[in-house]
PDB file of C-alpha atoms in Angstrom:
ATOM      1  CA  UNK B1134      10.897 -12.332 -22.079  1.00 93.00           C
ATOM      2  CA  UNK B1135       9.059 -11.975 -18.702  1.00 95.00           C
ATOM      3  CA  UNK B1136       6.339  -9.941 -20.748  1.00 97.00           C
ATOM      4  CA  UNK B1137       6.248 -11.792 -23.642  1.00 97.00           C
ATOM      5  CA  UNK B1138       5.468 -15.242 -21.630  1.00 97.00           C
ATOM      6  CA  UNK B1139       3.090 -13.279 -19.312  1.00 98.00           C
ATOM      7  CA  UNK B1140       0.539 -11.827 -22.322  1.00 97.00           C
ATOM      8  CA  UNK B1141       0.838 -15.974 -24.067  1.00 97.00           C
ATOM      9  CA  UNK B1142      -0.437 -16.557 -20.539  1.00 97.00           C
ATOM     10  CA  UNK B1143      -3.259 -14.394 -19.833  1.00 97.00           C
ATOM     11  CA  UNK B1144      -4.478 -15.068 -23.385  1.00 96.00           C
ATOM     12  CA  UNK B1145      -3.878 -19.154 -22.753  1.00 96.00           C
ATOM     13  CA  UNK B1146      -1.616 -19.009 -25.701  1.00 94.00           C
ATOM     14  CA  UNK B1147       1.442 -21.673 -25.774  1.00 91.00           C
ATOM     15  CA  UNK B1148       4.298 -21.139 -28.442  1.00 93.00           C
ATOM     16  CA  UNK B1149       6.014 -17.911 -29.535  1.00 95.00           C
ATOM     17  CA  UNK B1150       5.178 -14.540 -29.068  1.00 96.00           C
ATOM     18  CA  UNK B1151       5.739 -13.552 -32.997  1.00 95.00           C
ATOM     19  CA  UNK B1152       2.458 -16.152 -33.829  1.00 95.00           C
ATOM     20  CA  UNK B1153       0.758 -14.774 -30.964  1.00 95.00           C
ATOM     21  CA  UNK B1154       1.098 -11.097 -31.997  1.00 95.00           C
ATOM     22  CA  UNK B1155       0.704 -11.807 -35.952  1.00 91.00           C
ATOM     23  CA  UNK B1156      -2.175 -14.182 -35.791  1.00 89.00           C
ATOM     24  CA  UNK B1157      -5.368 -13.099 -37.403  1.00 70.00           C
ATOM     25  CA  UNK B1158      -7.960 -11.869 -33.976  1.00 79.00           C
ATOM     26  CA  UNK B1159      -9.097  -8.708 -33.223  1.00 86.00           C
ATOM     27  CA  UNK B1160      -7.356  -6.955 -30.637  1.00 95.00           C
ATOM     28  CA  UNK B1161      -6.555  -3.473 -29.823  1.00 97.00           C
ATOM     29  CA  UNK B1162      -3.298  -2.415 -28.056  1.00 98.00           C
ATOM     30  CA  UNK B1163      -1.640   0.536 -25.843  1.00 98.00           C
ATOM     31  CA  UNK B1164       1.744   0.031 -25.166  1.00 98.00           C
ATOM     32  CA  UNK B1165       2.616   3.106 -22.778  1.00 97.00           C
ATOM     33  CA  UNK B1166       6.724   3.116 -23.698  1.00 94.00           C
ATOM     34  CA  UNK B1167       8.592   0.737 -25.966  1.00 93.00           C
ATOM     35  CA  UNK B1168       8.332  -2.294 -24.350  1.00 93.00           C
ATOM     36  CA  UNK B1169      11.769  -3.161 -25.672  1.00 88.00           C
ATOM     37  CA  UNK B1170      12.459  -5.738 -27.938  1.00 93.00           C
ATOM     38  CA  UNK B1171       8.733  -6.554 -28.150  1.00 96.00           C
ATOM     39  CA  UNK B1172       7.526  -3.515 -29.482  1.00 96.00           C
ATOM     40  CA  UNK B1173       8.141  -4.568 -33.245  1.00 96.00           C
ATOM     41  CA  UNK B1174       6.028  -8.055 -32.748  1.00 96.00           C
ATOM     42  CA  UNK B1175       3.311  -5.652 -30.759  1.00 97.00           C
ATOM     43  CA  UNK B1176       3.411  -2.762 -33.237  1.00 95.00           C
ATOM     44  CA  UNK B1177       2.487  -5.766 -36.191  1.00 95.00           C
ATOM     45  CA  UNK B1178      -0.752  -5.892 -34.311  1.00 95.00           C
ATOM     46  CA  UNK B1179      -3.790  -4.117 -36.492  1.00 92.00           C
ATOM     47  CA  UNK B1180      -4.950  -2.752 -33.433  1.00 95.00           C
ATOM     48  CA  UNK B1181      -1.649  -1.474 -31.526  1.00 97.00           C
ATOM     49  CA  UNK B1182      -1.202   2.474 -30.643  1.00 97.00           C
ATOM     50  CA  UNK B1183       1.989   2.854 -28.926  1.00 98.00           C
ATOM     51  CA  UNK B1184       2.213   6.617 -26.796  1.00 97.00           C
ATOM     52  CA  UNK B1185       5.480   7.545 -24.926  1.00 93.00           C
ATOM     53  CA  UNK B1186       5.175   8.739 -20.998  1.00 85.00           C
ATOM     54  CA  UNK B1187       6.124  11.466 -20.226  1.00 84.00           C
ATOM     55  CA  UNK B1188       4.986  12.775 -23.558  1.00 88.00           C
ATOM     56  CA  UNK B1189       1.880  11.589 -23.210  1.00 91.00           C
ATOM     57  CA  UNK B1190       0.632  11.392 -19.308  1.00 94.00           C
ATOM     58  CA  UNK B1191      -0.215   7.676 -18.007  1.00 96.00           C
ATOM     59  CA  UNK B1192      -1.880   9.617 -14.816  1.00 97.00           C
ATOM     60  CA  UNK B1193      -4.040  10.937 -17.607  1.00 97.00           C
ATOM     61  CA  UNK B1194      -4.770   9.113 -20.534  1.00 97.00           C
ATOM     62  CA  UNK B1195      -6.294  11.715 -23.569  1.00 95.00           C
ATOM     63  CA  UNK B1196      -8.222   8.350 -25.013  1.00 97.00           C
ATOM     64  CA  UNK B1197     -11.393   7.318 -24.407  1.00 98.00           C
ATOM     65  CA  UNK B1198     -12.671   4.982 -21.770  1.00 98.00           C
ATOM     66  CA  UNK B1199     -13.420   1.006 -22.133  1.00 98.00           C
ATOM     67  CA  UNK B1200     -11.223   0.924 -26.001  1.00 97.00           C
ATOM     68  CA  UNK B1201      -8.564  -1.359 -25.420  1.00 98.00           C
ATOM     69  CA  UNK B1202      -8.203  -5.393 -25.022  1.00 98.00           C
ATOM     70  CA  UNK B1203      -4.754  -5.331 -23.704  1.00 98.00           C
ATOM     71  CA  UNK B1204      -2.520  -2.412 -22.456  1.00 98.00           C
ATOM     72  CA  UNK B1205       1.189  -2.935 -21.834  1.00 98.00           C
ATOM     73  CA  UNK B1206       4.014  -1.003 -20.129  1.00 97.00           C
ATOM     74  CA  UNK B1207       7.272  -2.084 -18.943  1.00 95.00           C
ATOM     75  CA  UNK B1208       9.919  -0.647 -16.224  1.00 93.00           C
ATOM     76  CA  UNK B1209       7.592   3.122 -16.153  1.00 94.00           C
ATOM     77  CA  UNK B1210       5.472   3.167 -13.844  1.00 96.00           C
ATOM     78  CA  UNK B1211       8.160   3.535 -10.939  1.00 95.00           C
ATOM     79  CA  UNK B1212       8.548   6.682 -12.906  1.00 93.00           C
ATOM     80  CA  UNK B1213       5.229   8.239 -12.847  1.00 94.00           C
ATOM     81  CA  UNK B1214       4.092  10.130  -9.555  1.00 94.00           C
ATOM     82  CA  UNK B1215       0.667   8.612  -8.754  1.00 97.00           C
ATOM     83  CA  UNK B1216       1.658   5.314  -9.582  1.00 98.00           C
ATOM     84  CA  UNK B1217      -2.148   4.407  -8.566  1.00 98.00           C
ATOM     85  CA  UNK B1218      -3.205   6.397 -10.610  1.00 98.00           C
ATOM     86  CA  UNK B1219      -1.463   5.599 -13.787  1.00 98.00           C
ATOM     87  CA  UNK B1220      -2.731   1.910 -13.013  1.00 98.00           C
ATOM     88  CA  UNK B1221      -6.366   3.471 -12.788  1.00 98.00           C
ATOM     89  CA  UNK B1222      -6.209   4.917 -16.039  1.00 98.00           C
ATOM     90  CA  UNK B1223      -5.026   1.841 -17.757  1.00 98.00           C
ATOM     91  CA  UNK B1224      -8.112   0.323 -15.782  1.00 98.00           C
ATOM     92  CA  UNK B1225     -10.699   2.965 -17.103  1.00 98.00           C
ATOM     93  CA  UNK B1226      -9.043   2.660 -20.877  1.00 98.00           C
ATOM     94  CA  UNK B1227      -9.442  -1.431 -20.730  1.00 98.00           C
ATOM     95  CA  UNK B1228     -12.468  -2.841 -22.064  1.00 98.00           C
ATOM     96  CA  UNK B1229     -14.176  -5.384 -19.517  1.00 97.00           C
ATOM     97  CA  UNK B1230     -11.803  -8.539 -19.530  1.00 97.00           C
ATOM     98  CA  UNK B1231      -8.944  -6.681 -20.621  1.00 97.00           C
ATOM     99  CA  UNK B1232      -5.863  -6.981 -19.310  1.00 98.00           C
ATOM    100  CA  UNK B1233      -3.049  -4.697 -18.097  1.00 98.00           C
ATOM    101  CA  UNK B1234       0.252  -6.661 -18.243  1.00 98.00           C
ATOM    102  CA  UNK B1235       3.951  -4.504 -17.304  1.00 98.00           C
ATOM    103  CA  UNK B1236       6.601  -5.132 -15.401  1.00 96.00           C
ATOM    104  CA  UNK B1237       8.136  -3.253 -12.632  1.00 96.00           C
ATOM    105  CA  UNK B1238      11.616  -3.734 -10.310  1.00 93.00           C
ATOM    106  CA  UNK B1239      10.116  -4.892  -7.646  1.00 93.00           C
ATOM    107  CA  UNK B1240      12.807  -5.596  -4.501  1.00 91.00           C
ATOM    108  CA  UNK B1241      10.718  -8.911  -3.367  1.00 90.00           C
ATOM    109  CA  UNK B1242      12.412  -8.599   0.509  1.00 93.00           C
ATOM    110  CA  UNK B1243      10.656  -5.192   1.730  1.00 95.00           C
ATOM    111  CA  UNK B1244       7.766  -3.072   1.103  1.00 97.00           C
ATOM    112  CA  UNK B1245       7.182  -0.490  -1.190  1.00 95.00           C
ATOM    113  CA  UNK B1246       8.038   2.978  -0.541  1.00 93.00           C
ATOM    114  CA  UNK B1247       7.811   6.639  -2.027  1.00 91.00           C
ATOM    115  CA  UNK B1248      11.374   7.873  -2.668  1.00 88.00           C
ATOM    116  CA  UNK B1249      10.310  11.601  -2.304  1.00 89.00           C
ATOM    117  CA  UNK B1250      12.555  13.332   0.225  1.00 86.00           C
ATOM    118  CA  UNK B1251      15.443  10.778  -0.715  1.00 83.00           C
ATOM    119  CA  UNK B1252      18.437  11.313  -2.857  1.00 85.00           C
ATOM    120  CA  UNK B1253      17.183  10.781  -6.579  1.00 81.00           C
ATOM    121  CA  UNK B1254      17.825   7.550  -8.172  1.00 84.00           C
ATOM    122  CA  UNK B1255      17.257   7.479 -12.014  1.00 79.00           C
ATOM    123  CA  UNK B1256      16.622   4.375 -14.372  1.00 72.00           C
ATOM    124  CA  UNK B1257      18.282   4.538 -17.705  1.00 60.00           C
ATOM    125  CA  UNK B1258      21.504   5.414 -19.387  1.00 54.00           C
ATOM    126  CA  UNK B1259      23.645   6.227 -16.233  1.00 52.00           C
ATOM    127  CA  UNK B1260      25.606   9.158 -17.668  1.00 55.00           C
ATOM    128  CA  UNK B1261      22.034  11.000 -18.095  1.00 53.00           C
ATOM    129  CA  UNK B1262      19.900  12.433 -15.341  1.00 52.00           C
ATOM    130  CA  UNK B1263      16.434  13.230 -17.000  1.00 61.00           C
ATOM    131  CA  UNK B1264      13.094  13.693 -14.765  1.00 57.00           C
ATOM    132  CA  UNK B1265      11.670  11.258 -16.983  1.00 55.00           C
ATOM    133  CA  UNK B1266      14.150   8.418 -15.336  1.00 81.00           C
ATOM    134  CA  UNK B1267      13.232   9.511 -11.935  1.00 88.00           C
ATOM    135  CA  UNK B1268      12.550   6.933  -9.840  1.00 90.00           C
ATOM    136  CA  UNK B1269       9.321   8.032  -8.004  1.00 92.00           C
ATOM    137  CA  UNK B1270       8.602   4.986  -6.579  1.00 96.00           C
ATOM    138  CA  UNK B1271      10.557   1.566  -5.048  1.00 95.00           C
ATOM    139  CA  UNK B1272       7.872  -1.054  -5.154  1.00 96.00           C
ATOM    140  CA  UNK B1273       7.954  -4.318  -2.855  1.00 96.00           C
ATOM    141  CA  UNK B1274       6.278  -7.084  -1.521  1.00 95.00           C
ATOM    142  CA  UNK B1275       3.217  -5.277  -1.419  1.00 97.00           C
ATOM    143  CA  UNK B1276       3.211  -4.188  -4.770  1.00 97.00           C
ATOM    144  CA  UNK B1277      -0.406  -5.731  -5.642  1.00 97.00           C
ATOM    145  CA  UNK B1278      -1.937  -3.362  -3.742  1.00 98.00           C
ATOM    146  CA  UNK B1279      -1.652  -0.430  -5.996  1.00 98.00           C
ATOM    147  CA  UNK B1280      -3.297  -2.547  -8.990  1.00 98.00           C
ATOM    148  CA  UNK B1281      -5.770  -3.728  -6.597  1.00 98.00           C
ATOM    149  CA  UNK B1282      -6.219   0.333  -5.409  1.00 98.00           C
ATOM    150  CA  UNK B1283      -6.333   1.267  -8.908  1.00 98.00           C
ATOM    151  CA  UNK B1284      -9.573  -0.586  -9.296  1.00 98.00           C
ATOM    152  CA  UNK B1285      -8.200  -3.878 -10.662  1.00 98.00           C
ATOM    153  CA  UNK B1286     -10.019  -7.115  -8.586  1.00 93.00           C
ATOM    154  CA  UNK B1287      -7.582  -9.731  -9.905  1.00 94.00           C
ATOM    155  CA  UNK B1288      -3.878  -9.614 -10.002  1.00 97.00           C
ATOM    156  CA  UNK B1289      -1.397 -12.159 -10.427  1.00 97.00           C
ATOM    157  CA  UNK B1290       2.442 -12.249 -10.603  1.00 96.00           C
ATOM    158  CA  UNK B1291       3.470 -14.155 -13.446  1.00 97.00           C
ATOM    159  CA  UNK B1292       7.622 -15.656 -12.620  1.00 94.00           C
ATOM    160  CA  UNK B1293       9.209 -16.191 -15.947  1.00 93.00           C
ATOM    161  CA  UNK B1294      12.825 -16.204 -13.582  1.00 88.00           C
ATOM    162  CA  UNK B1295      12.377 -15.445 -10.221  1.00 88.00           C
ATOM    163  CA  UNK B1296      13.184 -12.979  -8.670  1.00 81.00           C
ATOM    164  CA  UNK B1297      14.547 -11.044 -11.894  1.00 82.00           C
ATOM    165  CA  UNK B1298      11.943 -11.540 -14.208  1.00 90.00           C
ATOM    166  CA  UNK B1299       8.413 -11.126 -13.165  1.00 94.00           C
ATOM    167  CA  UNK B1300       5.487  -9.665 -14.923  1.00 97.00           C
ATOM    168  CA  UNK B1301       1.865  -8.342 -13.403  1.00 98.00           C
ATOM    169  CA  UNK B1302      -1.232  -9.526 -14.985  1.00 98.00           C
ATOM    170  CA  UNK B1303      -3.998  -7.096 -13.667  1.00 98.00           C
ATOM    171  CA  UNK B1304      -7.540  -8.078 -14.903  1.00 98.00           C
ATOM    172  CA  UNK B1305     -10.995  -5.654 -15.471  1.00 97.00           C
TER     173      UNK B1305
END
């Protein structure tokens, strides 16, 4: 729901998500992972590509630069390695004034930190251990900075329920 509310916002939309995502505009999409139960209103978007990390790299995007209005992920990036540099690929496929909107677990009471060298943590189903549920990385307070690193110059936190549910609107 955090994601949902966070696109109506950056696109000063008011009402549901559904009439956002099925109203008549052109707008192209990358969702980088099912973005749960909002990939069936996203996928009814004309211009909507969905691609599936690890599958297909976020640290390197195969699509071409400056092609997309809006690029979403949700709960993946603490999987990839570079997490900057995942962010700096959604920057370089976003089309000036694009947006890249995700959410993260963000633990709002310490700073961010690299969990190489520490026991492995995985996301997912808990009975399965898969590299692609490796946690790489535990973000914090500080979490803007690697949006703002990735070449992003505006970044807001968008609190549908703090401190569960909070989105990132990163702007190009």
């Amino acid at each position: 729901m955090a994601l949902a509310a966070a696109i109506l916002n950056a696109y000063g939309e008011t009402g549901i998500f559904s009439d956002f995502c099925s109203a008549v505009r052109p707008l192209r999409v990358l969702e980088i992972n099912l973005a749960g139960n909002l990939t069936p209103f996203l996928s009814s978007i004309n211009g909507h590509r969905l691609v599936q990390y690890p599958d297909f790299d976020m640290q390197d995007l195969d699509l071409p630069s400056d092609s997309f209005d809006l690029v979403v992920h949700s709960d993946t990036l603490e999987h990839v390695q570079n997490p900057t540099r995942g962010l700096s690929e959604c920057y370089r496929v976003l089309r000036t004034g694009g947006h890249c909107i995700f959410t993260i677990p963000i633990v709002v009471d310490r700073m961010s930190r690299s969990r190489e060298g520490l026991r492995p943590s995985y996301h997912g189903r808990s009975n399965v251990q898969e590299s692609d549920q490796l946690v790489r990385t535990e973000f914090g307070a500080d979490f803007w900075k690697f949006v703002i690193l990735s070449g992003f110059r505006n970044c807001r936190i968008f609190s549908y329920e703090y401190p569960a549910a909070m989105a990132v609107i990163a702007r190009k």
